PDB file of C-alpha atoms in Angstrom:
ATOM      1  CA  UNK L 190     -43.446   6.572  -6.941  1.00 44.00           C
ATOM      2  CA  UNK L 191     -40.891   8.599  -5.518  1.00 41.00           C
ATOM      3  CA  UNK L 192     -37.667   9.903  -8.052  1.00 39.00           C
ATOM      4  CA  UNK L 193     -34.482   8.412  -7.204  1.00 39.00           C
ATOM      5  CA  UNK L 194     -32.710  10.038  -4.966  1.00 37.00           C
ATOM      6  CA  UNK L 195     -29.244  12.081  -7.179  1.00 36.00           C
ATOM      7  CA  UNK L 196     -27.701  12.742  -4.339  1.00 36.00           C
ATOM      8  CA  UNK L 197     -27.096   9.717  -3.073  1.00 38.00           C
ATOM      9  CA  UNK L 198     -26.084   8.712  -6.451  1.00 36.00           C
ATOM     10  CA  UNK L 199     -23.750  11.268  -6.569  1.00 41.00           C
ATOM     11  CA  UNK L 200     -21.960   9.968  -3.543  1.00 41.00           C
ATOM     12  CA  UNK L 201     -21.594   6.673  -4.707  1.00 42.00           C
ATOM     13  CA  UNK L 202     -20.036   7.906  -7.709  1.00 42.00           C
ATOM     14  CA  UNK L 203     -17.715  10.155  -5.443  1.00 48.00           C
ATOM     15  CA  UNK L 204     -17.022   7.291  -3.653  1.00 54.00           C
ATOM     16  CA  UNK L 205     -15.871   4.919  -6.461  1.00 67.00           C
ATOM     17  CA  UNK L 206     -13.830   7.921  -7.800  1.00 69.00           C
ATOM     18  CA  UNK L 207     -11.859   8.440  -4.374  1.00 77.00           C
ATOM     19  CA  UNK L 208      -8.638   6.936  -5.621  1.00 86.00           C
ATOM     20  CA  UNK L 209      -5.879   8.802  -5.465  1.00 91.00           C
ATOM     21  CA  UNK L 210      -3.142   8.036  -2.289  1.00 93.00           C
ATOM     22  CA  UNK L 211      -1.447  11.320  -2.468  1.00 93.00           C
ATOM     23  CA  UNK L 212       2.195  10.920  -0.973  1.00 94.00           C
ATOM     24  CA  UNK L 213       2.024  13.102   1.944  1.00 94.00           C
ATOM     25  CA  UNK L 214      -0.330  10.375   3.509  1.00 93.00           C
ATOM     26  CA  UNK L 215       1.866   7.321   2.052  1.00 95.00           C
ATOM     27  CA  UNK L 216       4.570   9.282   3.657  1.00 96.00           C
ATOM     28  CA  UNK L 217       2.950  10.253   7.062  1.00 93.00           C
ATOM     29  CA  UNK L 218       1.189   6.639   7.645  1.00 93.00           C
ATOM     30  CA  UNK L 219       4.231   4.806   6.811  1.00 95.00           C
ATOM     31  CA  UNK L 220       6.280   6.784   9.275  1.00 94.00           C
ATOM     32  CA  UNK L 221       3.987   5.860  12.070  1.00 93.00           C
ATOM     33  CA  UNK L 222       3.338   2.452  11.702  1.00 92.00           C
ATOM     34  CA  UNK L 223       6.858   2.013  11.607  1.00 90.00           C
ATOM     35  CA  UNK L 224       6.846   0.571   7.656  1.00 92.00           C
ATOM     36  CA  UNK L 225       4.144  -1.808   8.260  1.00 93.00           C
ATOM     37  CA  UNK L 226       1.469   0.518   6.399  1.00 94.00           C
ATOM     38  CA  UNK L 227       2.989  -1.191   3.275  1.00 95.00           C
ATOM     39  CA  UNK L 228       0.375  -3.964   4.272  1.00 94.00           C
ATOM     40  CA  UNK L 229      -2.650  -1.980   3.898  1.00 94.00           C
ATOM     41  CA  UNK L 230      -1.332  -0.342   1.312  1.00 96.00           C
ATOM     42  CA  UNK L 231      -1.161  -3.674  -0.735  1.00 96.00           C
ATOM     43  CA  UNK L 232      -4.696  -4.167   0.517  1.00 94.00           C
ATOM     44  CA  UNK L 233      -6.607  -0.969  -0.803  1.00 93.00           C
ATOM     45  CA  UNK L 234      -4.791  -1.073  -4.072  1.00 94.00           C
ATOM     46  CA  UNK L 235      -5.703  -4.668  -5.057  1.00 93.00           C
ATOM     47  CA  UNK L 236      -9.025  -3.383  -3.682  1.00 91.00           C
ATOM     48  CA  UNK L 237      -8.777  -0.351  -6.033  1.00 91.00           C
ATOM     49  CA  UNK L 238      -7.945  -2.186  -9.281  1.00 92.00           C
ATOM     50  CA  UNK L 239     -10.759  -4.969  -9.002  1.00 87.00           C
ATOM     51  CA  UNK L 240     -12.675  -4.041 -11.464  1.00 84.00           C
ATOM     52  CA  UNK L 241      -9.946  -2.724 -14.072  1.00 90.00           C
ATOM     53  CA  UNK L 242      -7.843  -6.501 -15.145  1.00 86.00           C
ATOM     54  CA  UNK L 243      -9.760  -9.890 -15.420  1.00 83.00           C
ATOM     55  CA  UNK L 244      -8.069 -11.386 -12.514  1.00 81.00           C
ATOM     56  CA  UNK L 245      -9.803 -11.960  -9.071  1.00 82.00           C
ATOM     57  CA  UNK L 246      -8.628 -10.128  -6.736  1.00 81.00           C
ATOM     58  CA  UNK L 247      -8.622 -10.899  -2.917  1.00 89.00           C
ATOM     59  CA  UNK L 248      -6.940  -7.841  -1.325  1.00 90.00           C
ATOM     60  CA  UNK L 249      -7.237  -9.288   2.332  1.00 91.00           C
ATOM     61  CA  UNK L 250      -5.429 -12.390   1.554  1.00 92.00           C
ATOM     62  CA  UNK L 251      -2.723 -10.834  -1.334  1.00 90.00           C
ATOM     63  CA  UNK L 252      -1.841  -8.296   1.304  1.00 91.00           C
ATOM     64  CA  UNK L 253      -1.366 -10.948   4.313  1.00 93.00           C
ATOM     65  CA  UNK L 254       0.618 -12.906   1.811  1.00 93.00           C
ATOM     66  CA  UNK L 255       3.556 -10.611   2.305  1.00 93.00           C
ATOM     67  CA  UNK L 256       4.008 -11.556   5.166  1.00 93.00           C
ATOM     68  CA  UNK L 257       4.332 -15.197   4.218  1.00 94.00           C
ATOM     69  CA  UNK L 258       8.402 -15.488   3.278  1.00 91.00           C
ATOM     70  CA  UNK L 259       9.730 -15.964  -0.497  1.00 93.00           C
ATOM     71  CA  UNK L 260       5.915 -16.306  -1.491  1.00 95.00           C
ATOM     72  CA  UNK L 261       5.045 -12.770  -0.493  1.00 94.00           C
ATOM     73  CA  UNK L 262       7.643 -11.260  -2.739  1.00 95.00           C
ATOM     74  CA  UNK L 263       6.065 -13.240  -5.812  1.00 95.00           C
ATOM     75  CA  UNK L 264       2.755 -11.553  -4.807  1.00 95.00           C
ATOM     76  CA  UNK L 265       4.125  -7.905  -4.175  1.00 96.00           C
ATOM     77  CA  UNK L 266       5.944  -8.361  -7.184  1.00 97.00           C
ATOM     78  CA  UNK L 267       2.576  -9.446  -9.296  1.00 94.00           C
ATOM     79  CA  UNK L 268       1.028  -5.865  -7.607  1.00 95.00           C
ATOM     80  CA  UNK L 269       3.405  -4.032  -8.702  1.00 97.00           C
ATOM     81  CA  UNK L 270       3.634  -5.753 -12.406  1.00 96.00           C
ATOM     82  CA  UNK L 271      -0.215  -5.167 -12.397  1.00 95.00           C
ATOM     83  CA  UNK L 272       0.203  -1.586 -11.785  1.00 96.00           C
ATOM     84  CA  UNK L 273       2.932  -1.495 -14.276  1.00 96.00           C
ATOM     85  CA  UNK L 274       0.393  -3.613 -16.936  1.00 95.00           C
ATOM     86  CA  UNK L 275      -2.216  -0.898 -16.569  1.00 95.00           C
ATOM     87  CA  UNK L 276      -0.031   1.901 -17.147  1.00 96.00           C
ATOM     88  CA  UNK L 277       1.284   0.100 -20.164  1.00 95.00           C
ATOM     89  CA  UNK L 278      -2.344  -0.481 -21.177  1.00 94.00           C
ATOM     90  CA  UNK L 279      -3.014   3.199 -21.108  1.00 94.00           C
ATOM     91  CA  UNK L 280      -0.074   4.361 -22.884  1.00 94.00           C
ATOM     92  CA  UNK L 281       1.192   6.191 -19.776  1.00 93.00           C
ATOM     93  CA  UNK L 282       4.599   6.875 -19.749  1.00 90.00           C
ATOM     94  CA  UNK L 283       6.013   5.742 -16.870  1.00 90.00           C
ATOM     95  CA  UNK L 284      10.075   4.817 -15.633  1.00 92.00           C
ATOM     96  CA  UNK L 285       8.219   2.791 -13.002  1.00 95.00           C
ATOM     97  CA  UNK L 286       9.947  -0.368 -12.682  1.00 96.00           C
ATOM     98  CA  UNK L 287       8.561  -2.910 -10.665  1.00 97.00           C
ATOM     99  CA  UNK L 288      11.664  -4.928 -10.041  1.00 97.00           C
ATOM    100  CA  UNK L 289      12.832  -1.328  -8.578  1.00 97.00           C
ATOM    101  CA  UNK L 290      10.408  -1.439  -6.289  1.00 97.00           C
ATOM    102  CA  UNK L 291      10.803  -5.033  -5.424  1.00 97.00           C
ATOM    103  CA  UNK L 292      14.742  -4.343  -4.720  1.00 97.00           C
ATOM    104  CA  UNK L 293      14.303  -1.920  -2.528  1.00 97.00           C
ATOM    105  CA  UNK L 294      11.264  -4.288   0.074  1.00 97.00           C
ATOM    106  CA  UNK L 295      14.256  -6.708  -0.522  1.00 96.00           C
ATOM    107  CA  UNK L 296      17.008  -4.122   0.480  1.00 97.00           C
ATOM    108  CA  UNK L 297      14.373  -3.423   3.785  1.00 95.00           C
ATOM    109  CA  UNK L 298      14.732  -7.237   4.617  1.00 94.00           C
ATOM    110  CA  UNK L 299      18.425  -7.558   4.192  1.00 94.00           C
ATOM    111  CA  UNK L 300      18.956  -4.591   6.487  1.00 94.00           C
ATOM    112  CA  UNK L 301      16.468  -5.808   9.245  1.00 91.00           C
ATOM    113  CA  UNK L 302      17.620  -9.091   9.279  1.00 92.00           C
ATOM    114  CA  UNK L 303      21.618  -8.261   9.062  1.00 91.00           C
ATOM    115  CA  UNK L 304      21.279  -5.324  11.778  1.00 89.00           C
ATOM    116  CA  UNK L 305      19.499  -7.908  14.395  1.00 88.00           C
ATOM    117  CA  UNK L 306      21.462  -7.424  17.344  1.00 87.00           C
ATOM    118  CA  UNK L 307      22.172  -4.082  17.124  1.00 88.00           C
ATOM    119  CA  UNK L 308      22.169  -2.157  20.448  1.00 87.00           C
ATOM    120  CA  UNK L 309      23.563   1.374  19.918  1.00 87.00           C
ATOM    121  CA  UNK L 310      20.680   3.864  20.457  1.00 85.00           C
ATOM    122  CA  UNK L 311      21.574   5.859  17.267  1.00 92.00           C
ATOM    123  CA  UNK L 312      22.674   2.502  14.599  1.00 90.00           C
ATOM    124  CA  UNK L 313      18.860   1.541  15.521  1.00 89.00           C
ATOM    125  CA  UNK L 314      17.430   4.833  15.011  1.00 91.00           C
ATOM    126  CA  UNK L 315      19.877   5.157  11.748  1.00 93.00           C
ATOM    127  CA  UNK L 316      18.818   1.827  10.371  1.00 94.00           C
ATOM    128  CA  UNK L 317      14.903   2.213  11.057  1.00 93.00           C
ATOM    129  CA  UNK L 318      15.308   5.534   8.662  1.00 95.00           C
ATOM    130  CA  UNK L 319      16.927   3.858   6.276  1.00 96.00           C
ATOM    131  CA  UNK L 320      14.191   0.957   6.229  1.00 96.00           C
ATOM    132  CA  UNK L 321      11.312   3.047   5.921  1.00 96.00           C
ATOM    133  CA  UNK L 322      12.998   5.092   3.721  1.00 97.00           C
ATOM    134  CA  UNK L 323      12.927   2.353   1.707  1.00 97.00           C
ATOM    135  CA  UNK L 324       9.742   1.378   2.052  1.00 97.00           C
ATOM    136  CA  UNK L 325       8.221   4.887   1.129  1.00 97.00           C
ATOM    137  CA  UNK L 326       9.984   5.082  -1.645  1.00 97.00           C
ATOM    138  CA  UNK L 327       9.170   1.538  -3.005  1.00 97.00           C
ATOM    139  CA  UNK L 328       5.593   2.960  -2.303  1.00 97.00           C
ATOM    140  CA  UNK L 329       5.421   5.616  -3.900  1.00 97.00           C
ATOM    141  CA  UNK L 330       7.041   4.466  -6.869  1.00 97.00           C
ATOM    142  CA  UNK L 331       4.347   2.622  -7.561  1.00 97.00           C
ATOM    143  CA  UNK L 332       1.244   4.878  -6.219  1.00 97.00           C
ATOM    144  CA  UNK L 333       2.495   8.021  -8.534  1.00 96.00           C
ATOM    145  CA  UNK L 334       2.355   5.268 -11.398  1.00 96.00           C
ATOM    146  CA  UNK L 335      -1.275   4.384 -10.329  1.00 96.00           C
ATOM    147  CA  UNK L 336      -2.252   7.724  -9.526  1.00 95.00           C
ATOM    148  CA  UNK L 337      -1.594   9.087 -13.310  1.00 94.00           C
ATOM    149  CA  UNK L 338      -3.420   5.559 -14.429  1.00 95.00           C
ATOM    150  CA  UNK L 339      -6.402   6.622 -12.058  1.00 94.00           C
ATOM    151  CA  UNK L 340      -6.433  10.653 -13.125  1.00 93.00           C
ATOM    152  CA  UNK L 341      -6.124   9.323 -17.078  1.00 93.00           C
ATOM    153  CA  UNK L 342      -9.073   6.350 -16.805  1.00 92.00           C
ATOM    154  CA  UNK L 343     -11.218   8.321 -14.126  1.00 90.00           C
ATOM    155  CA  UNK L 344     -10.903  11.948 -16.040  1.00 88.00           C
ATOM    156  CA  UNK L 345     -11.040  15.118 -13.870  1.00 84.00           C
ATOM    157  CA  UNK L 346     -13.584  13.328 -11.447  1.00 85.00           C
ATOM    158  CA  UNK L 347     -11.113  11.441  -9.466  1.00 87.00           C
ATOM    159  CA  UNK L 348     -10.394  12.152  -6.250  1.00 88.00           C
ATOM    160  CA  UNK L 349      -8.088  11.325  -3.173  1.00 88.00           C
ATOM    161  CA  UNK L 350      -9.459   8.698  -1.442  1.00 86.00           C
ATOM    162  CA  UNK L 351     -10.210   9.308   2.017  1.00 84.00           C
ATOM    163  CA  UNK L 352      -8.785   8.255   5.479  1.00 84.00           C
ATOM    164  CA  UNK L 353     -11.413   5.904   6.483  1.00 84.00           C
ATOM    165  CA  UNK L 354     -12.411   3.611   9.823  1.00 90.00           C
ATOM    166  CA  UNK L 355     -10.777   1.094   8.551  1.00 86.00           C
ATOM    167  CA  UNK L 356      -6.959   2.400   8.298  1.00 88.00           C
ATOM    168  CA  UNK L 357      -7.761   3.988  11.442  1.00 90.00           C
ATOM    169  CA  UNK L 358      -8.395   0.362  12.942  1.00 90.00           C
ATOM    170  CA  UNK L 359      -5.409  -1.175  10.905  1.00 89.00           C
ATOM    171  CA  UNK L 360      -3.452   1.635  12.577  1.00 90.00           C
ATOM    172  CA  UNK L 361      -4.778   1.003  16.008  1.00 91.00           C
ATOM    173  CA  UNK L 362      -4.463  -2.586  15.991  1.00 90.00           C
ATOM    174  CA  UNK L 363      -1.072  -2.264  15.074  1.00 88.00           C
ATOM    175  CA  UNK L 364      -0.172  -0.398  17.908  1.00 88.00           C
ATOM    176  CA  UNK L 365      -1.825  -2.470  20.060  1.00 90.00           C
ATOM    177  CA  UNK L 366      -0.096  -5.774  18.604  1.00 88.00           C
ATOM    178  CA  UNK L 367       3.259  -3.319  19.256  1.00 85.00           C
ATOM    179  CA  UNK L 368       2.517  -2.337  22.986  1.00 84.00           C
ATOM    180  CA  UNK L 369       2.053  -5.964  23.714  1.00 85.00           C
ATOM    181  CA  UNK L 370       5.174  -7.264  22.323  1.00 82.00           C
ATOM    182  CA  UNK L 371       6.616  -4.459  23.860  1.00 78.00           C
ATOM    183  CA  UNK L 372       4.901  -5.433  26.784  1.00 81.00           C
ATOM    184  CA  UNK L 373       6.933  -8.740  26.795  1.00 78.00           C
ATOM    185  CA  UNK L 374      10.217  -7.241  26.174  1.00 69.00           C
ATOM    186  CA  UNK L 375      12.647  -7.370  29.784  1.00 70.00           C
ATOM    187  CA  UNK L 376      13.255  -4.185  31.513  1.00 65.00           C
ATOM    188  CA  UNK L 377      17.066  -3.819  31.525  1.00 62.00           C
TER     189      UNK L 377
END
């Protein structure tokens, strides 16, 4: 018989204790996918809290739903109650508010959909700041809430979670899916 191997166990442990999103990544990866990291963002954190409410949890398809109109802002909402529901649970004390949150994604829609048509070089750059400004700080509202939930549950062995294949692929599929609706876009 051969002993179990610790360090392997010791990985996995690591591993399931990699769950902090510090904000300089939120930040960084929301600036470069142009806002849109808000959808793999939806789809780590239902990942992440799995195994802490009774629900089921499906983090592919409760991400892709915000992209589904009206419906998608009953599911972000019911993310960011959850986080707010574990927080509560844990007697952390927390000003995070999900409907906050919720205003400002529905701030980000108003402004994209009412500055359609836009052609000055600057109002686009000026409203695209403004939108992702939004979005980070909807995001981060709500990761600093789940972060203290993860460091108070998890104890001092939690960890940030790490940049992994797959946010690299989310990242370079987006970019793809922009260069070739770019790619369709008339030369003027």
């Amino acid at each position: 018989m051969t002993s179990p191997n610790i360090e392997n166990h010791d990985s996995e442990t690591s591993i399931d204790n990699a769950l902090i999103l510090t904000n300089t990544r939120i930040v960084c990866l929301t600036i470069i996918t142009f806002g849109v990291y808000i959808l793999y963002w939806l789809y780590l954190t239902w990942k992440q809290m799995d195994g802490e409410t009774d629900n089921n949890h499906y983090p592919v398809w409760h991400s892709l739903t915000f992209l589904v109109p009206i419906y998608g802002l009953f599911r972000l909402y019911d993310h960011l109650q959850t986080i707010k529901t574990l927080a509560t649970k844990e007697e952390l004390e927390t000003q995070f508010s999900p409907t906050l949150s919720l205003s400002l994604i529905l701030l980000n829609f108003a402004l994209a959909v009412t500055s359609y048509g836009v052609t000055s070089g600057l109002s686009i750059l000026t409203i695209e700041i403004i939108q992702i400004s939004l979005v980070i700080t909807a995001i981060l509202l709500a990761q600093t809430t789940l972060n203290a939930y993860w460091q108070k549950t998890k104890g001092p062995d939690v960890q940030s979670a790490l940049f992994d294949r797959a946010e690299l692929g989310f990242i370079l599929l987006l970019y793809a899916i922009f260069g070739l609706l770019l790619s369709f876009q008339p030369v003027v």
